[in-house]
mmCIF file of C-alpha atoms in Angstrom:
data_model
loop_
_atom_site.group_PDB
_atom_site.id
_atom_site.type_symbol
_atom_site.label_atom_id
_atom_site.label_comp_id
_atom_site.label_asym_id
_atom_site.label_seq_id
_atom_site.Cartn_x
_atom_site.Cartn_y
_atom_site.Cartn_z
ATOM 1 C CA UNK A 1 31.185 17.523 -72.866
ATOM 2 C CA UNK A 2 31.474 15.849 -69.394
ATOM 3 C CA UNK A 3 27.974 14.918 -67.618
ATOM 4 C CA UNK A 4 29.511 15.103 -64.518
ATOM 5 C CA UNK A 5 30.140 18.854 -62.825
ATOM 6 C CA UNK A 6 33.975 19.450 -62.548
ATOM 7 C CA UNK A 7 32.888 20.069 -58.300
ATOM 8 C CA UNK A 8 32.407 16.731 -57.993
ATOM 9 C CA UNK A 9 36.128 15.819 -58.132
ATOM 10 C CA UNK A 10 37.068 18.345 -55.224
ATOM 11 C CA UNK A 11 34.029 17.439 -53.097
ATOM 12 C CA UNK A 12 34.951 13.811 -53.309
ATOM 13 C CA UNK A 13 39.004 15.337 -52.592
ATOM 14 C CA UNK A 14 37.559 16.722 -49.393
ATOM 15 C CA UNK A 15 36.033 13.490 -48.879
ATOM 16 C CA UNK A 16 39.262 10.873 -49.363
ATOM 17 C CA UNK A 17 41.077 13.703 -47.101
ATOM 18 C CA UNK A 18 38.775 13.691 -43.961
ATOM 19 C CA UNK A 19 38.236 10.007 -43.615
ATOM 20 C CA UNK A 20 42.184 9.547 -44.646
ATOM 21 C CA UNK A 21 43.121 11.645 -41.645
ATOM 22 C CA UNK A 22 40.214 9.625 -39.340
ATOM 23 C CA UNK A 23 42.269 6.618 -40.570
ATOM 24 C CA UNK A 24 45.684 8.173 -39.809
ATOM 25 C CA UNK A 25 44.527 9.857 -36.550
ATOM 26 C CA UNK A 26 41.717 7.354 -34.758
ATOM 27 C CA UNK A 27 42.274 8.488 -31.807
ATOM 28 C CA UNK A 28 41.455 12.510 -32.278
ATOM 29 C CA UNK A 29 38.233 14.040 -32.147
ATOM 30 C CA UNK A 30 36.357 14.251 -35.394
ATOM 31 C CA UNK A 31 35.430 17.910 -35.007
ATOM 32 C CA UNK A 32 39.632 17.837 -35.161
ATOM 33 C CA UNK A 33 39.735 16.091 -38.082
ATOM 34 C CA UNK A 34 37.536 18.256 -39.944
ATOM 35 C CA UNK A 35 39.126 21.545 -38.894
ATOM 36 C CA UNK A 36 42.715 19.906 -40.152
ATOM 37 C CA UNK A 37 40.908 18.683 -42.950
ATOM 38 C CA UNK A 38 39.801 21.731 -43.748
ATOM 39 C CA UNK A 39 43.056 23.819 -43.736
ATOM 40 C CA UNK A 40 45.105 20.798 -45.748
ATOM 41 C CA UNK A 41 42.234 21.456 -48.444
ATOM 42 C CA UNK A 42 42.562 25.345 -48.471
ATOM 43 C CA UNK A 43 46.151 25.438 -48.516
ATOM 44 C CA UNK A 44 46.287 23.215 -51.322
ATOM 45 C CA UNK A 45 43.998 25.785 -53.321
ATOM 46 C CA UNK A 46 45.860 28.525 -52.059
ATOM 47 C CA UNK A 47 48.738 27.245 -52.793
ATOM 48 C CA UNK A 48 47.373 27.588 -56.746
ATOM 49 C CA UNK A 49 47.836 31.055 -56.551
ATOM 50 C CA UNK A 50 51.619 30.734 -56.356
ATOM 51 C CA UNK A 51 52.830 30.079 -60.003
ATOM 52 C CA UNK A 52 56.473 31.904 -59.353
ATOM 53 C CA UNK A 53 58.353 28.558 -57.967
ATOM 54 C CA UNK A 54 59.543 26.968 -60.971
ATOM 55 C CA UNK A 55 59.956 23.169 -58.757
ATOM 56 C CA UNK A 56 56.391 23.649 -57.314
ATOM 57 C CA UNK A 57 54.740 24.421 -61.473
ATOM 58 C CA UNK A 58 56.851 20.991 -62.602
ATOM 59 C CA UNK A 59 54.981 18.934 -60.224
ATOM 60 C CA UNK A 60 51.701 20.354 -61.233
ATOM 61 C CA UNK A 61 52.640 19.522 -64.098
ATOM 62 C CA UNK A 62 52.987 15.510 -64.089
ATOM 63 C CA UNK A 63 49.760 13.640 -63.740
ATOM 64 C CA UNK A 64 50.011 12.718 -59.678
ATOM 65 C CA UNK A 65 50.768 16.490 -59.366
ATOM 66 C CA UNK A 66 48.025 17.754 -60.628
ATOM 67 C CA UNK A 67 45.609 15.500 -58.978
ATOM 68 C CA UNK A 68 47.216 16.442 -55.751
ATOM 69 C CA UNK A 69 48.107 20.348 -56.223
ATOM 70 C CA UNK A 70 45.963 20.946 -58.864
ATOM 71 C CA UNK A 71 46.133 24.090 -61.251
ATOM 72 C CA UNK A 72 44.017 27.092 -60.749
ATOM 73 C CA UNK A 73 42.091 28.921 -57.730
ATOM 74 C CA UNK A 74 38.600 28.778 -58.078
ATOM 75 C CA UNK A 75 36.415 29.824 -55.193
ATOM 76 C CA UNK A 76 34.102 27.103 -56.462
ATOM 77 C CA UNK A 77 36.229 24.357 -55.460
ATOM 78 C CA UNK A 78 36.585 25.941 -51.581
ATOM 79 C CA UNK A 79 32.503 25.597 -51.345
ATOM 80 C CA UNK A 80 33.207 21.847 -52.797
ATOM 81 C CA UNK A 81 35.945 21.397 -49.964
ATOM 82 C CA UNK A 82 33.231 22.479 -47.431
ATOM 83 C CA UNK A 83 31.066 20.782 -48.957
ATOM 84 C CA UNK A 84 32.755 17.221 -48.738
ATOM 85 C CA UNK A 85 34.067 18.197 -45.201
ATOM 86 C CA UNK A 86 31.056 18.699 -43.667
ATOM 87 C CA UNK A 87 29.313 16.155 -45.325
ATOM 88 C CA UNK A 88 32.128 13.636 -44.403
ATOM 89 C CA UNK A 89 31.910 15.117 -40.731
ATOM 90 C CA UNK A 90 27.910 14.297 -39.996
ATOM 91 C CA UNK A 91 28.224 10.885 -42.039
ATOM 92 C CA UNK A 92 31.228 9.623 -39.208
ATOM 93 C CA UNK A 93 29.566 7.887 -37.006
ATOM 94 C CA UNK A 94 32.798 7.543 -34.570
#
């Protein structure tokens, strides 16, 4: 039994991924950042509902790959993903 809700790994995800891209991208707008943020987050999740690409299941299946791609859709982790974006957003001070 964990103590810590499996929703706190993909609202930290959504975290690393909008200050990564404020990193990668200084110069853009942060209301940019989120938005891209955003979609990179909810096409990885999306992406979860394709299990028919044989190449795409073997990289879920090492460790990096799973951290990255993860598994299974859950609409839980989208509200995480929000969740950390938004968060992330009103917390830049840029």
């Amino acid at each position: 039994m964990s103590l810590i809700p499996l929703f706190i790994g993909d609202f930290l995800y959504a975290i690393l991924i909008y200050f990564g891209l404020r990193f990668l991208f200084l110069n853009h707008k942060k209301e940019v950042i989120a938005i891209i943020g955003l979609l990179l987050c909810f096409s990885i999740e999306l992406s979860q509902l394709i299990q028919g690409i044989e190449w795409l299941n073997s990289i879920r299946k090492t460790q990096l790959g799973h951290y990255i791609l993860g598994e299974g859709f859950l609409w839980s982790d989208i509200i995480a993903y929000i969740f950390g974006i938004v968060i992330s957003y009103f917390n830049d001070k840029k």
